[in-house]
Short mmCIF file of C-alpha atoms and ligand atoms in Angstrom, two decimals:
data_model
loop_
_atom_site.label_atom_id
_atom_site.label_comp_id
_atom_site.label_asym_id
_atom_site.label_seq_id
_atom_site.Cartn_x
_atom_site.Cartn_y
_atom_site.Cartn_z
CA MET A 11 -103.22 37.01 -24.93
CA ASN A 12 -106.73 36.81 -23.48
CA LYS A 13 -107.02 37.02 -19.70
CA ASN A 14 -109.97 37.11 -17.32
CA ILE A 15 -109.54 39.41 -14.36
CA THR A 16 -111.97 39.48 -11.46
CA VAL A 17 -112.11 43.03 -10.13
CA LEU A 18 -112.88 43.68 -6.46
CA ARG A 19 -113.19 47.45 -6.16
CA GLY A 20 -114.32 47.33 -2.55
CA ASP A 21 -114.96 50.29 -0.26
CA GLY A 22 -113.73 53.83 0.38
CA ILE A 23 -111.14 54.88 -2.18
CA GLY A 24 -111.12 51.34 -3.63
CA PRO A 25 -113.29 52.11 -6.69
CA GLU A 26 -111.30 55.29 -7.50
CA ILE A 27 -107.85 53.71 -7.43
CA VAL A 28 -108.96 50.54 -9.24
CA ALA A 29 -110.43 52.64 -12.07
CA GLU A 30 -106.99 54.18 -12.62
CA ALA A 31 -105.25 50.80 -12.62
CA LEU A 32 -107.73 49.50 -15.22
CA LYS A 33 -107.12 52.60 -17.34
CA VAL A 34 -103.43 51.72 -17.39
CA LEU A 35 -104.05 48.01 -18.05
CA ASP A 36 -106.32 48.95 -20.97
CA ARG A 37 -103.50 50.99 -22.49
CA VAL A 38 -101.20 47.99 -22.11
CA CYS A 39 -103.77 45.86 -23.96
CA GLU A 40 -103.94 48.39 -26.82
CA LYS A 41 -100.18 48.60 -27.09
CA TYR A 42 -99.40 44.89 -26.91
CA GLY A 43 -102.56 43.45 -28.49
CA HIS A 44 -103.90 41.68 -25.40
CA THR A 45 -107.53 41.38 -24.33
CA PHE A 46 -108.36 41.60 -20.65
CA THR A 47 -111.95 40.85 -19.68
CA TYR A 48 -113.02 42.31 -16.34
CA THR A 49 -115.69 40.82 -14.09
CA ASP A 50 -116.78 42.94 -11.14
CA VAL A 51 -117.50 41.32 -7.79
CA ASP A 52 -118.61 43.20 -4.67
CA ILE A 53 -116.43 42.72 -1.61
CA GLY A 54 -116.40 44.15 1.91
CA GLY A 55 -118.85 46.76 3.14
CA CYS A 56 -120.55 47.30 -0.21
CA SER A 57 -121.33 43.57 -0.34
CA ILE A 58 -122.58 43.57 3.27
CA ASP A 59 -124.96 46.42 2.35
CA LYS A 60 -126.28 44.58 -0.72
CA TYR A 61 -126.24 40.92 0.30
CA GLY A 62 -125.65 40.82 4.07
CA VAL A 63 -122.30 39.06 3.64
CA PRO A 64 -118.85 40.52 2.81
CA ILE A 65 -118.55 38.27 -0.26
CA THR A 66 -121.14 35.94 -1.80
CA ASP A 67 -120.40 32.31 -2.76
CA GLU A 68 -120.98 33.31 -6.35
CA GLY A 69 -118.45 36.14 -6.03
CA MET A 70 -115.92 33.79 -4.48
CA ALA A 71 -116.42 31.34 -7.36
CA LYS A 72 -115.70 34.17 -9.83
CA CYS A 73 -112.42 34.88 -8.02
CA LYS A 74 -111.43 31.22 -8.20
CA ALA A 75 -112.33 30.93 -11.87
CA ALA A 76 -110.32 34.00 -12.94
CA ASP A 77 -106.78 34.21 -14.29
CA SER A 78 -106.11 36.77 -11.58
CA VAL A 79 -107.81 39.11 -9.15
CA LEU A 80 -107.33 42.86 -8.72
CA LEU A 81 -108.43 44.37 -5.41
CA GLY A 82 -108.83 47.95 -4.22
CA ALA A 83 -109.50 48.05 -0.47
CA VAL A 84 -112.17 46.96 1.99
CA GLY A 85 -113.70 48.30 5.20
CA GLY A 86 -114.70 51.56 6.82
CA PRO A 87 -116.24 52.93 10.03
CA LYS A 88 -119.74 52.18 8.76
CA TRP A 89 -119.10 48.43 9.14
CA ASP A 90 -116.88 48.50 12.25
CA SER A 91 -119.69 47.27 14.46
CA CYS A 92 -120.55 44.29 12.26
CA PRO A 93 -120.22 40.91 14.03
CA PRO A 94 -116.77 39.33 13.42
CA ALA A 95 -118.17 36.71 11.04
CA ILE A 96 -119.37 39.29 8.52
CA ARG A 97 -116.80 42.07 8.90
CA PRO A 98 -115.44 43.40 5.55
CA GLU A 99 -111.93 42.09 6.36
CA LYS A 100 -113.37 38.61 6.74
CA ALA A 101 -113.94 38.49 2.97
CA LEU A 102 -110.34 39.39 2.27
CA LEU A 103 -109.11 36.62 4.55
CA ALA A 104 -111.58 34.19 2.98
CA VAL A 105 -110.38 34.97 -0.55
CA ARG A 106 -106.75 34.50 0.53
CA LYS A 107 -107.60 31.15 2.09
CA GLU A 108 -109.93 29.82 -0.61
CA LEU A 109 -107.57 30.73 -3.42
CA GLY A 110 -104.58 29.32 -1.54
CA LEU A 111 -102.72 32.64 -1.67
CA PHE A 112 -100.04 31.71 0.84
CA ALA A 113 -97.24 33.96 -0.41
CA ASN A 114 -97.58 37.71 -0.07
CA LEU A 115 -94.85 39.78 -1.72
CA ARG A 116 -94.58 43.37 -0.51
CA PRO A 117 -91.80 45.29 -2.22
CA THR A 118 -90.62 48.45 -0.48
CA LYS A 119 -88.87 50.72 -2.86
CA LEU A 120 -87.98 54.33 -2.28
CA PHE A 121 -88.23 56.02 -5.65
CA PRO A 122 -85.24 58.40 -5.83
CA GLN A 123 -87.65 61.20 -6.88
CA LEU A 124 -89.45 60.80 -3.55
CA ALA A 125 -86.36 60.67 -1.30
CA ASP A 126 -87.50 63.87 0.41
CA SER A 127 -90.83 62.26 1.30
CA SER A 128 -89.14 59.62 3.43
CA PRO A 129 -89.29 60.52 7.11
CA LEU A 130 -85.72 59.18 7.42
CA LYS A 131 -82.63 61.35 7.12
CA GLN A 132 -80.75 61.33 3.83
CA GLU A 133 -77.70 59.61 5.38
CA ILE A 134 -79.88 56.66 6.47
CA VAL A 135 -81.72 56.37 3.15
CA GLY A 136 -78.36 56.37 1.33
CA ASN A 137 -78.65 55.38 -2.31
CA GLY A 138 -82.21 54.22 -1.88
CA ILE A 139 -84.21 51.53 -0.14
CA ASP A 140 -85.12 48.42 -2.10
CA LEU A 141 -86.31 45.53 0.02
CA LEU A 142 -88.95 42.87 -0.30
CA ILE A 143 -91.06 41.43 2.48
CA VAL A 144 -92.30 37.89 1.85
CA ARG A 145 -95.21 37.40 4.23
CA GLU A 146 -96.87 34.04 4.93
CA LEU A 147 -100.55 34.78 4.27
CA THR A 148 -102.81 31.82 5.01
CA GLY A 149 -101.57 30.52 8.36
CA GLY A 150 -100.67 31.53 11.87
CA VAL A 151 -102.78 33.49 14.31
CA TYR A 152 -104.99 34.93 11.55
CA PHE A 153 -106.46 31.52 10.81
CA GLY A 154 -105.85 29.53 14.02
CA PRO A 155 -108.69 28.64 16.41
CA LYS A 156 -110.07 31.65 18.28
CA LYS A 157 -112.70 32.12 20.95
CA THR A 158 -114.03 34.47 23.58
CA GLU A 159 -115.54 32.79 26.63
CA GLU A 160 -116.51 33.55 30.18
CA VAL A 161 -114.14 32.11 32.77
CA ASN A 162 -114.60 32.77 36.50
CA GLY A 163 -116.96 35.65 35.82
CA GLU A 164 -114.83 37.50 33.28
CA LEU A 165 -114.32 37.31 29.53
CA VAL A 166 -111.23 35.54 28.27
CA ALA A 167 -110.20 35.70 24.60
CA THR A 168 -107.80 33.30 22.91
CA ASP A 169 -106.18 33.31 19.45
CA ILE A 170 -103.95 30.37 18.60
CA MET A 171 -100.97 30.65 16.23
CA PRO A 172 -100.35 27.24 14.63
CA TYR A 173 -97.71 26.61 11.96
CA SER A 174 -96.94 23.29 10.38
CA GLU A 175 -93.62 22.42 8.76
CA HIS A 176 -95.06 22.23 5.26
CA GLU A 177 -96.56 25.73 5.56
CA ILE A 178 -93.20 27.13 6.63
CA GLU A 179 -91.34 25.19 3.99
CA ARG A 180 -93.47 26.40 1.07
CA ILE A 181 -93.19 30.09 2.02
CA GLY A 182 -89.49 29.51 2.69
CA ARG A 183 -89.03 28.20 -0.84
CA VAL A 184 -90.75 31.25 -2.34
CA ALA A 185 -88.44 33.46 -0.27
CA PHE A 186 -85.23 31.62 -1.20
CA GLU A 187 -86.20 31.56 -4.89
CA THR A 188 -87.02 35.26 -4.81
CA ALA A 189 -83.78 36.13 -2.99
CA ARG A 190 -81.89 34.13 -5.60
CA LYS A 191 -83.29 36.43 -8.31
CA ARG A 192 -82.44 39.59 -6.31
CA GLY A 193 -79.51 40.35 -4.00
CA LYS A 194 -79.16 36.75 -2.69
CA ARG A 195 -79.59 37.79 0.94
CA LEU A 196 -82.50 36.47 2.99
CA ALA A 197 -83.36 37.57 6.53
CA SER A 198 -85.72 35.20 8.29
CA VAL A 199 -87.71 37.14 10.89
CA ASP A 200 -89.00 35.34 13.98
CA LYS A 201 -89.40 35.46 17.75
CA ALA A 202 -87.51 32.23 18.43
CA ASN A 203 -86.47 33.41 21.91
CA VAL A 204 -90.11 33.07 23.00
CA LEU A 205 -92.37 31.23 20.52
CA ASP A 206 -92.45 27.55 19.54
CA THR A 207 -93.82 28.44 16.11
CA SER A 208 -90.74 30.61 15.61
CA ARG A 209 -88.37 27.86 16.69
CA LEU A 210 -89.92 25.53 14.10
CA TRP A 211 -89.75 28.39 11.59
CA ARG A 212 -86.04 28.89 12.20
CA LYS A 213 -85.24 25.18 12.07
CA THR A 214 -87.13 24.80 8.78
CA MET A 215 -85.44 27.84 7.19
CA HIS A 216 -82.03 26.45 8.14
CA ARG A 217 -82.87 23.07 6.65
CA LEU A 218 -83.95 24.77 3.39
CA ALA A 219 -80.80 26.91 3.35
CA GLU A 220 -78.77 23.79 2.55
CA GLU A 221 -80.57 23.62 -0.80
CA TYR A 222 -79.79 27.26 -1.54
CA PRO A 223 -76.06 27.63 -0.84
CA ASP A 224 -75.91 30.72 -3.06
CA VAL A 225 -78.35 32.60 -0.78
CA GLU A 226 -77.00 34.02 2.46
CA LEU A 227 -79.54 33.31 5.24
CA SER A 228 -79.61 35.24 8.50
CA ASP A 229 -82.00 35.08 11.47
CA ILE A 230 -83.33 38.24 13.02
CA LEU A 231 -85.80 38.69 15.85
CA VAL A 232 -88.95 40.58 14.94
CA ASP A 233 -88.48 43.32 17.54
CA ASN A 234 -84.94 43.93 16.33
CA THR A 235 -86.22 43.96 12.74
CA ALA A 236 -88.68 46.73 13.63
CA MET A 237 -85.72 48.73 14.95
CA GLN A 238 -83.31 47.93 12.10
CA LEU A 239 -85.88 48.98 9.47
CA ILE A 240 -85.59 52.51 10.85
CA LYS A 241 -81.94 52.47 11.87
CA ASN A 242 -80.41 50.83 8.81
CA PRO A 243 -83.00 49.81 6.19
CA THR A 244 -80.50 49.46 3.34
CA GLN A 245 -79.01 46.35 5.01
CA PHE A 246 -82.04 44.31 3.88
CA ASP A 247 -82.69 42.54 0.60
CA VAL A 248 -85.46 39.93 1.15
CA LEU A 249 -87.20 39.35 4.49
CA VAL A 250 -89.41 36.34 5.12
CA THR A 251 -91.81 36.13 8.03
CA GLU A 252 -95.06 34.74 9.39
CA ASN A 253 -98.45 36.30 8.80
CA MET A 254 -98.90 38.80 11.64
CA PHE A 255 -95.25 39.88 11.87
CA GLY A 256 -95.41 40.49 8.12
CA ASP A 257 -98.58 42.55 8.45
CA ILE A 258 -96.96 44.85 10.99
CA LEU A 259 -93.50 45.11 9.43
CA SER A 260 -94.86 45.82 5.95
CA ASP A 261 -96.80 48.85 7.18
CA GLU A 262 -93.66 50.06 8.93
CA ALA A 263 -91.53 49.47 5.84
CA SER A 264 -94.00 51.27 3.59
CA MET A 265 -93.50 54.49 5.52
CA LEU A 266 -89.79 54.47 4.70
CA THR A 267 -90.82 55.28 1.16
CA GLY A 268 -92.77 58.38 2.12
CA SER A 269 -96.29 57.15 1.48
CA ILE A 270 -98.16 53.93 1.95
CA GLY A 271 -100.02 54.95 -1.23
CA MET A 272 -97.03 53.90 -3.34
CA MET A 273 -96.84 50.28 -2.26
CA PRO A 274 -98.16 47.39 -4.35
CA SER A 275 -98.47 43.76 -3.35
CA ALA A 276 -98.93 40.32 -4.86
CA SER A 277 -100.55 37.35 -3.14
CA LEU A 278 -99.55 34.16 -4.90
CA SER A 279 -100.75 30.56 -4.90
CA GLU A 280 -98.92 27.41 -5.98
CA GLY A 281 -100.19 28.05 -9.54
CA THR A 282 -100.42 31.25 -11.57
CA LEU A 283 -103.60 32.58 -9.94
CA GLY A 284 -102.81 35.58 -7.78
CA MET A 285 -104.48 38.56 -6.13
CA TYR A 286 -102.97 42.02 -6.50
CA GLU A 287 -103.70 44.98 -4.27
CA PRO A 288 -102.11 48.09 -2.81
CA ILE A 289 -101.09 47.51 0.80
CA HIS A 290 -103.00 50.53 2.10
CA GLY A 291 -106.58 50.49 3.33
CA SER A 292 -109.81 52.06 2.14
CA ALA A 293 -109.04 55.57 3.54
CA PRO A 294 -112.71 56.46 4.15
CA ASP A 295 -111.75 60.01 5.15
CA ILE A 296 -110.75 60.86 1.57
CA ALA A 297 -113.15 58.54 -0.31
CA GLY A 298 -114.96 60.13 -3.25
CA LEU A 299 -112.71 63.20 -3.29
CA ASN A 300 -110.57 62.06 -6.23
CA ILE A 301 -107.36 62.83 -4.31
CA ALA A 302 -106.10 59.32 -3.43
CA ASN A 303 -102.78 58.07 -4.78
CA PRO A 304 -103.51 55.34 -7.37
CA LEU A 305 -99.84 54.42 -7.94
CA GLY A 306 -99.84 51.52 -5.44
CA THR A 307 -102.76 49.97 -7.35
CA ILE A 308 -101.24 50.72 -10.75
CA LEU A 309 -97.99 49.09 -9.62
CA SER A 310 -100.02 46.13 -8.32
CA GLY A 311 -101.33 45.80 -11.88
CA ALA A 312 -97.71 45.61 -13.05
CA MET A 313 -97.05 42.83 -10.53
CA MET A 314 -100.09 40.97 -11.89
CA LEU A 315 -98.66 41.07 -15.39
CA ARG A 316 -95.27 39.91 -14.14
CA TYR A 317 -96.33 37.09 -11.80
CA SER A 318 -99.67 35.78 -13.09
CA PHE A 319 -99.42 36.47 -16.83
CA ASP A 320 -95.68 36.16 -17.40
CA MET A 321 -95.68 39.54 -19.20
CA ALA A 322 -92.39 40.96 -17.95
CA GLU A 323 -92.02 43.52 -20.72
CA GLU A 324 -95.50 44.92 -20.16
CA ALA A 325 -94.86 45.10 -16.41
CA ASP A 326 -91.59 46.95 -17.01
CA THR A 327 -93.48 49.38 -19.24
CA ILE A 328 -95.94 50.25 -16.45
CA GLU A 329 -93.14 50.71 -13.93
CA ALA A 330 -91.21 52.90 -16.36
CA ALA A 331 -94.34 55.00 -16.98
CA VAL A 332 -94.77 55.56 -13.22
CA ASN A 333 -91.13 56.57 -13.02
CA ALA A 334 -91.53 58.99 -15.91
CA VAL A 335 -94.57 60.63 -14.32
CA LEU A 336 -92.66 61.11 -11.06
CA ASP A 337 -89.66 62.44 -13.01
CA ALA A 338 -91.95 64.95 -14.68
CA GLY A 339 -92.85 66.26 -11.22
CA TYR A 340 -96.48 65.12 -10.93
CA ARG A 341 -97.61 64.24 -7.39
CA THR A 342 -100.80 63.36 -5.59
CA GLY A 343 -101.34 65.12 -2.25
CA ASP A 344 -99.74 62.41 -0.09
CA ILE A 345 -96.37 62.72 -1.87
CA MET A 346 -96.58 66.42 -2.78
CA GLN A 347 -93.27 68.30 -2.66
CA GLU A 348 -92.35 71.93 -3.27
CA GLY A 349 -91.88 72.71 -6.94
CA CYS A 350 -94.02 69.77 -8.08
CA THR A 351 -97.45 69.78 -9.72
CA LYS A 352 -100.29 68.48 -7.58
CA VAL A 353 -102.70 66.24 -9.46
CA SER A 354 -105.88 64.31 -8.70
CA CYS A 355 -106.25 60.54 -8.58
CA SER A 356 -107.78 60.38 -12.07
CA ASP A 357 -105.18 62.81 -13.51
CA MET A 358 -102.45 60.56 -12.15
CA GLY A 359 -104.03 57.57 -13.91
CA ASP A 360 -104.21 59.55 -17.18
CA LEU A 361 -100.60 60.66 -16.86
CA VAL A 362 -99.35 57.10 -16.38
CA ALA A 363 -101.60 55.71 -19.16
CA GLU A 364 -100.34 58.38 -21.60
CA ARG A 365 -96.78 57.19 -21.04
CA ILE A 366 -97.46 53.52 -21.82
C1 IPM B 402 -103.20 43.84 5.05
C2 IPM B 402 -104.37 44.28 5.89
C3 IPM B 402 -105.22 43.06 6.23
C4 IPM B 402 -104.34 42.12 7.03
C5 IPM B 402 -106.52 43.39 7.00
C6 IPM B 402 -107.38 44.36 6.23
C7 IPM B 402 -107.29 42.14 7.33
O1 IPM B 402 -103.93 44.95 7.02
O2 IPM B 402 -103.43 43.29 3.96
O3 IPM B 402 -102.06 44.06 5.47
O4 IPM B 402 -104.23 42.25 8.25
O5 IPM B 402 -103.77 41.20 6.42
MG1 MG B 403 -101.85 45.30 7.09
#
């Protein structure tokens, strides 16, 4: 199959980790006879430096025209003082919105080989953590009206969190469908004791539940979810939640697995176009040192094959290769354990590619 992939390497460790993911995708192409054509587009700080904007219109058009998009990470202290309209993160939000990427899947899986890297005790981790956060990605407070104004001699800032029924319904459907293919348990996370948006969320999820009698739906408040993720993470199968709650809970969940560097994500639209990225940031403190963990990006590549290209076997092959490398005791610094072999970012990419 021929596929066009727009590649957004971004800032910090972005270019290093993306290079390793492409190495692995190239091996997949060789093995299965596919051709992937990569088109690079600058995003974030590197684009601000070159063009004065975090993504150009031309770059955005290349994202829209692709079969899928692979992203490293954006941002860094150098651009922290940029005005809000041209901050690096703005480009990420714009791509999500323009491409209609409303469904963000963030799987949290504790690889058994890394059980010791989890900050949780063995008795809590049990036989392993395997949950999936389905985060609404193009609505809520991230995209609602916002302003900062002077009122009675002081500054007042406002961010509005709007949600319409159709936005809740379409993310709800993705969550129910996904739960149906996994453990058939869906926890809908909200703050219905306080927020109107959450009350509408809950009502909509319950209405949808009637169409999915085989999926067990439960409601859980977001503050309680934050606690339960630490206290008893194995109770969860699929969680569905609004944009900002999902942002916060997915960082929390990633730590259960020992390192945020391991976690991939998929951002999906109504069609097959998707954007795939590790959930971690640009880690400017270790940029250019060739020590970052590329596995989250490599596993994001696997998600791309599975969700955008319908290449389940190829995706399985990448995941199995990552497993084999961990089994063989290779670790980047963030997941290093006694008795293992510490490797660089590029070595890790080679090791995975060799096992495809
Ligand atoms: C994420 C990130 C982004 C978000 C930032 C970089 C805008 O934290 O993908 O989780 O808040 O969505
Ligand atoms: Mg985040």
